[in-house]
Each structure stands twice: as structure tokens, then as C-alpha cells.
Tab-separated table of C-alpha atoms and ligand atoms in Angstrom:
chain	number	residue	atom	x	y	z
J	1	MET	CA	88.031	101.025	83.364
J	2	LYS	CA	90.023	97.831	83.039
J	3	PHE	CA	90.669	95.828	79.861
J	4	PHE	CA	89.876	92.135	79.457
J	5	LEU	CA	90.523	90.212	76.241
J	6	ASP	CA	87.564	88.324	74.824
J	7	THR	CA	89.215	85.370	73.126
J	8	ALA	CA	90.416	81.823	73.659
J	9	ASN	CA	93.297	82.311	71.218
J	10	LEU	CA	96.555	81.901	73.099
J	11	ASP	CA	98.697	83.964	70.719
J	12	GLU	CA	96.304	86.906	70.990
J	13	ILE	CA	96.235	86.593	74.772
J	14	LYS	CA	100.050	86.553	74.939
J	15	LYS	CA	100.209	89.654	72.696
J	16	GLY	CA	97.665	91.541	74.829
J	17	TYR	CA	99.434	90.554	78.032
J	18	LYS	CA	102.778	91.737	76.686
J	19	MET	CA	101.210	95.148	75.990
J	20	GLY	CA	100.851	95.541	79.753
J	21	ILE	CA	97.202	96.577	79.755
J	22	LEU	CA	95.468	93.309	80.537
J	23	SER	CA	93.447	92.656	83.715
J	24	GLY	CA	91.636	89.511	82.613
J	25	VAL	CA	90.360	87.188	79.888
J	26	THR	CA	86.828	86.119	79.004
J	27	THR	CA	85.924	83.084	76.928
J	28	ASN	CA	82.666	81.511	75.863
J	29	PRO	CA	81.730	78.212	74.165
J	30	SER	CA	81.747	79.801	70.676
J	31	LEU	CA	85.252	81.252	71.207
J	32	VAL	CA	86.685	77.957	72.515
J	33	VAL	CA	85.134	75.891	69.698
J	34	LYS	CA	86.860	78.182	67.156
J	35	GLU	CA	90.237	77.117	68.615
J	36	GLY	CA	89.598	73.367	68.193
J	37	VAL	CA	91.192	72.476	71.542
J	38	LYS	CA	90.020	70.809	74.746
J	39	PHE	CA	88.240	73.423	76.836
J	40	GLU	CA	89.850	72.661	80.229
J	41	ASP	CA	93.336	72.476	78.687
J	42	ARG	CA	92.903	75.867	77.033
J	43	ILE	CA	91.683	77.503	80.267
J	44	ALA	CA	94.776	76.108	82.036
J	45	GLU	CA	97.031	77.439	79.255
J	46	ILE	CA	95.368	80.857	79.477
J	47	CYS	CA	95.833	80.967	83.271
J	48	GLN	CA	99.518	80.202	82.820
J	49	ALA	CA	99.916	82.828	80.075
J	50	VAL	CA	98.430	85.607	82.216
J	51	PRO	CA	99.583	84.760	85.754
J	52	ASP	CA	98.844	88.045	87.513
J	53	VAL	CA	95.472	89.124	86.077
J	54	GLU	CA	92.357	89.182	88.265
J	55	SER	CA	90.086	86.891	86.275
J	56	VAL	CA	89.860	84.229	83.569
J	57	SER	CA	86.247	83.410	82.772
J	58	ALA	CA	85.377	79.787	81.988
J	59	GLU	CA	81.768	79.220	80.986
J	60	VAL	CA	79.678	76.218	81.976
J	61	THR	CA	78.573	74.264	78.896
J	62	PRO	CA	75.233	74.927	77.188
J	63	ILE	CA	74.103	71.406	78.150
J	64	ALA	CA	74.235	72.279	81.867
J	65	LEU	CA	70.643	73.426	82.305
J	66	THR	CA	70.021	72.955	86.038
J	67	ALA	CA	71.861	74.619	88.910
J	68	GLU	CA	73.101	71.178	89.945
J	69	ASP	CA	74.573	70.563	86.466
J	70	MET	CA	76.226	73.990	86.487
J	71	ILE	CA	77.667	73.510	89.981
J	72	ALA	CA	79.008	70.061	89.015
J	73	GLU	CA	80.799	71.587	86.004
J	74	ALA	CA	82.019	74.542	88.083
J	75	ASN	CA	83.477	72.167	90.655
J	76	GLU	CA	85.678	70.696	87.919
J	77	LEU	CA	86.568	74.084	86.396
J	78	ILE	CA	87.798	75.498	89.717
J	79	LYS	CA	90.372	72.682	89.924
J	80	ILE	CA	92.059	73.907	86.722
J	81	ASN	CA	95.696	74.970	87.022
J	82	GLY	CA	95.902	73.608	90.572
J	83	GLY	CA	92.791	75.419	91.802
J	84	ASP	CA	93.715	78.784	90.306
J	85	LYS	CA	91.656	81.440	92.132
J	86	LYS	CA	91.346	83.635	89.064
J	87	VAL	CA	89.198	81.035	87.290
J	88	THR	CA	85.811	82.727	87.204
J	89	ILE	CA	82.718	80.646	86.547
J	90	LYS	CA	80.645	82.159	83.778
J	91	LEU	CA	76.987	81.297	84.159
J	92	PRO	CA	73.988	82.072	81.951
J	93	MET	CA	71.366	84.596	83.026
J	94	THR	CA	68.701	82.038	83.885
J	95	VAL	CA	66.975	81.076	87.136
J	96	ALA	CA	69.311	78.063	87.376
J	97	GLY	CA	72.305	80.333	86.657
J	98	LEU	CA	71.305	82.637	89.534
J	99	GLU	CA	70.890	79.664	91.868
J	100	ALA	CA	74.316	78.318	90.933
J	101	CYS	CA	75.772	81.820	91.308
J	102	ARG	CA	74.530	82.166	94.885
J	103	TYR	CA	75.918	78.718	95.778
J	104	LEU	CA	79.331	79.375	94.222
J	105	THR	CA	79.577	82.876	95.716
J	106	LYS	CA	79.014	81.411	99.181
J	107	LYS	CA	81.890	79.009	98.497
J	108	GLY	CA	84.145	81.964	97.624
J	109	VAL	CA	84.224	81.246	93.885
J	110	ARG	CA	84.279	84.184	91.430
J	111	THR	CA	81.282	84.307	89.094
J	112	ASN	CA	80.324	86.138	85.920
J	113	ILE	CA	76.677	86.170	84.855
J	114	THR	CA	76.557	86.425	81.095
J	115	LEU	CA	74.011	87.269	78.382
J	116	ILE	CA	72.632	90.258	80.289
J	117	PHE	CA	70.297	92.431	78.216
J	118	THR	CA	68.275	94.376	80.827
J	119	VAL	CA	68.879	96.345	84.020
J	120	ASN	CA	66.637	93.924	85.900
J	121	GLN	CA	68.748	90.953	84.853
J	122	ALA	CA	71.872	92.775	86.051
J	123	LEU	CA	70.213	93.623	89.364
J	124	LEU	CA	69.166	90.007	89.922
J	125	ALA	CA	72.673	88.781	89.124
J	126	ALA	CA	74.188	91.286	91.560
J	127	ARG	CA	71.765	90.185	94.274
J	128	ALA	CA	72.733	86.563	93.620
J	129	GLY	CA	76.268	87.656	94.532
J	130	ALA	CA	77.861	87.743	91.068
J	131	THR	CA	81.406	89.096	90.995
J	132	TYR	CA	80.759	90.357	87.453
J	133	VAL	CA	77.802	90.912	85.133
J	134	SER	CA	78.279	90.905	81.369
J	135	PRO	CA	75.851	93.059	79.380
J	136	PHE	CA	76.272	92.329	75.630
J	137	LEU	CA	76.087	95.767	74.098
J	138	GLY	CA	76.965	94.940	70.479
J	139	ARG	CA	74.151	92.415	70.254
J	140	LEU	CA	71.684	95.056	71.489
J	141	ASP	CA	72.974	97.498	68.874
J	142	ASP	CA	72.448	94.702	66.307
J	143	ILE	CA	68.709	94.793	67.017
J	144	SER	CA	68.588	98.629	66.963
J	145	GLU	CA	68.659	99.046	70.739
J	146	ASP	CA	71.240	101.125	72.607
J	147	GLY	CA	73.832	98.847	74.220
J	148	VAL	CA	75.868	101.649	75.795
J	149	LEU	CA	72.731	103.091	77.381
J	150	LEU	CA	72.125	99.737	79.070
J	151	VAL	CA	75.642	99.842	80.579
J	152	GLU	CA	75.008	103.418	81.766
J	153	LYS	CA	71.719	102.422	83.420
J	154	ILE	CA	73.217	99.362	85.140
J	155	ALA	CA	76.101	101.499	86.449
J	156	ALA	CA	73.621	104.058	87.839
J	157	VAL	CA	71.519	101.382	89.571
J	158	PHE	CA	74.582	99.682	91.059
J	159	ARG	CA	75.822	103.048	92.384
J	160	THR	CA	72.412	103.961	93.847
J	161	HIS	CA	72.154	100.641	95.684
J	162	ASN	CA	75.827	100.310	96.632
J	163	LEU	CA	76.266	97.036	94.763
J	164	ASP	CA	79.886	96.027	94.338
J	165	THR	CA	79.312	93.675	91.387
J	166	GLN	CA	81.548	94.816	88.539
J	167	ILE	CA	80.154	95.528	85.083
J	168	ILE	CA	82.003	93.885	82.202
J	169	ALA	CA	80.881	95.598	78.995
J	170	ALA	CA	80.886	92.673	76.559
J	171	SER	CA	80.200	92.221	72.857
J	172	VAL	CA	82.330	95.333	72.334
J	173	ARG	CA	82.864	95.723	68.602
J	174	HIS	CA	84.863	98.932	68.015
J	175	ALA	CA	86.854	101.773	69.555
J	176	ASP	CA	83.902	104.112	70.037
J	177	HIS	CA	82.135	101.453	72.131
J	178	VAL	CA	85.200	101.428	74.425
J	179	THR	CA	85.220	105.192	75.037
J	180	ARG	CA	81.477	105.283	75.566
J	181	VAL	CA	81.300	102.386	78.043
J	182	ALA	CA	84.219	103.889	79.992
J	183	MET	CA	82.228	107.139	80.248
J	184	ALA	CA	79.046	105.190	81.082
J	185	GLY	CA	80.696	103.650	84.152
J	186	ALA	CA	81.673	100.121	83.086
J	187	HIS	CA	84.366	98.749	85.413
J	188	ILE	CA	85.758	96.554	82.651
J	189	ALA	CA	85.404	96.208	78.883
J	190	THR	CA	86.164	92.874	77.281
J	191	MET	CA	87.044	92.894	73.596
J	192	PRO	CA	88.904	91.081	70.813
J	193	LEU	CA	92.607	91.906	70.404
J	194	LYS	CA	91.889	93.693	67.111
J	195	VAL	CA	89.776	96.262	69.001
J	196	VAL	CA	92.565	96.820	71.565
J	197	GLU	CA	94.966	97.346	68.659
J	198	GLN	CA	92.576	99.905	67.092
J	199	LEU	CA	92.676	101.843	70.360
J	200	THR	CA	96.415	102.428	70.028
J	201	LYS	CA	96.054	104.123	66.654
J	202	HIS	CA	95.524	107.682	65.444
J	203	PRO	CA	96.602	109.106	62.056
J	204	LEU	CA	98.127	112.170	63.791
J	205	THR	CA	100.266	109.856	65.941
J	206	ASP	CA	101.584	108.224	62.749
J	207	GLN	CA	102.135	111.617	61.087
J	208	GLY	CA	103.889	112.925	64.206
J	209	MET	CA	106.206	109.900	64.288
J	210	GLU	CA	106.947	110.355	60.598
J	211	LYS	CA	107.820	114.038	61.137
J	212	PHE	CA	110.065	113.317	64.133
J	213	SER	CA	111.809	110.669	62.118
J	214	THR	CA	112.411	112.917	59.058
J	215	ASP	CA	113.654	115.778	61.278
J	216	TRP	CA	115.935	113.415	63.147
J	217	GLU	CA	117.438	112.170	59.869
J	218	LYS	CA	118.441	115.797	59.126
J	219	VAL	CA	120.308	116.071	62.444
J	220	VAL	CA	122.007	112.705	62.033
J	221	SER	CA	123.096	113.377	58.438
J	222	LYS	CA	124.802	116.734	59.356
K	301	G3P	O1	81.946	88.865	75.465
K	301	G3P	C1	80.847	88.534	74.684
K	301	G3P	C2	81.254	88.262	73.296
K	301	G3P	O2	82.016	87.095	73.207
K	301	G3P	C3	80.154	88.269	72.322
K	301	G3P	O3	80.539	89.112	71.341
K	301	G3P	O4	80.586	90.053	69.123
K	301	G3P	O5	79.732	87.700	69.497
K	301	G3P	O6	78.395	89.653	70.223
K	301	G3P	P1	79.767	89.130	69.964
């Protein structure tokens, strides 16, 4: 399973990239608004900060309701950073989103269908040619449903029908989500930097480091 960062914060993206584990970045309107910057400029800055990742998702705006509106916005987004091929058009899971997805896929543009909450939605998105589907597991957990189970079911259906659309487990909130979606067959998990940082930690690692350090002091002080 690959790691994407789910943020529009440039410092966090640079930190994650430096760690050497990053394969992509996802953003959404809420994440970009938090940064208080112009959307297109921030996507360009992100592309430049992570030159060799596979994907940087840029979402069409919530006011683009028809496929035509979405395609018009996508046509501008794909020009960012000199037509950077990793710019991936994130589209909502609506009939218009599917229509736009099919059109953009035919043009060779990467797409990510977002706000997926059922297997059927994921299947439709895959059939529309989506490069990625983004099931939001944390938001399902929030309403007492099982988000990881959804990822597991989508992975099983995609395997059964030989669909090469990649599953991005999104709305990942904590370390246990990460382990469980990896086991469930997600190709990618996208998460905030603070979750990636949690993954690096274990109290026994800290204790082990402490012990090595104290023992080493004894050798050095001889
Ligand atoms: O990738 C989806 C993410 O941005 C939503 O996460 O925590 O707002 O449900 P959350």
C-alpha cells in the first residue's frame, strides 16, 4: 500500500516528502480553504514540492454541478505547472462526475472519484474509467458504519472483475485505520501528516533507543 498525504499545507507536504515515503498528495476544497491561498497557485506549489510522486489531486469546485462545468474546470487544472501529468482531477460521485470522468479518461487525464460510500458507487466510478476511487472510511465510522469493511468489499469486487482502478482509502483518522486498510487491500491510504508521524512511533522503540544510548555512554566513558 502506498502513502498519500491529505493536506494542502506546503510545510507538511515538504516534511512528508523528505521522509521518503510519499507517493502522492490529495486535497479538497475544505483543505485548500484552510490555507487561505489561491487554489491553482497552491496546486502548482505542491507539484513543485513533490516532483516525482504519481499523483496530486485537485478537486473541481462545489459550484461545478454539470459535467460541462467540471470539464471546463478540469481543462484549466490540467494546465497547472506547465501541464503537469500528475495533476489528477478529483470529481464528486454524481452522475455528472461520472460523465466528466469518462470524458477526461478518454483524453488521458488522471481522475479520482471522491465521496464514495458504497461498493456500487466504487464500481460505477471504475467503469467510468476512474484512475482512483476514494472511499471515506472515517466518515462511515462516524455514523456507526464500518469504513474498513467498505474498503475490503471494494477491493474484493475490483479483484473479481479485474478492474485496475486503484482504491485510495480516505478520511483515515488514526494508525489502526492504516493497518486495517492495508490488510483490506487498499492500494493507497491518504492521511494527514500527524497520522503518518503516529505510524513511526512505538514506546518500545523509544525505550530501545534509550537503552542503546545509556549502554553506549558506558563504553564511551571508559
Ligand atoms: O481524504 C478525505 C478527507 O479529506 C476527509 O477526511 O477526516 O474530513 O473525513 P475527514
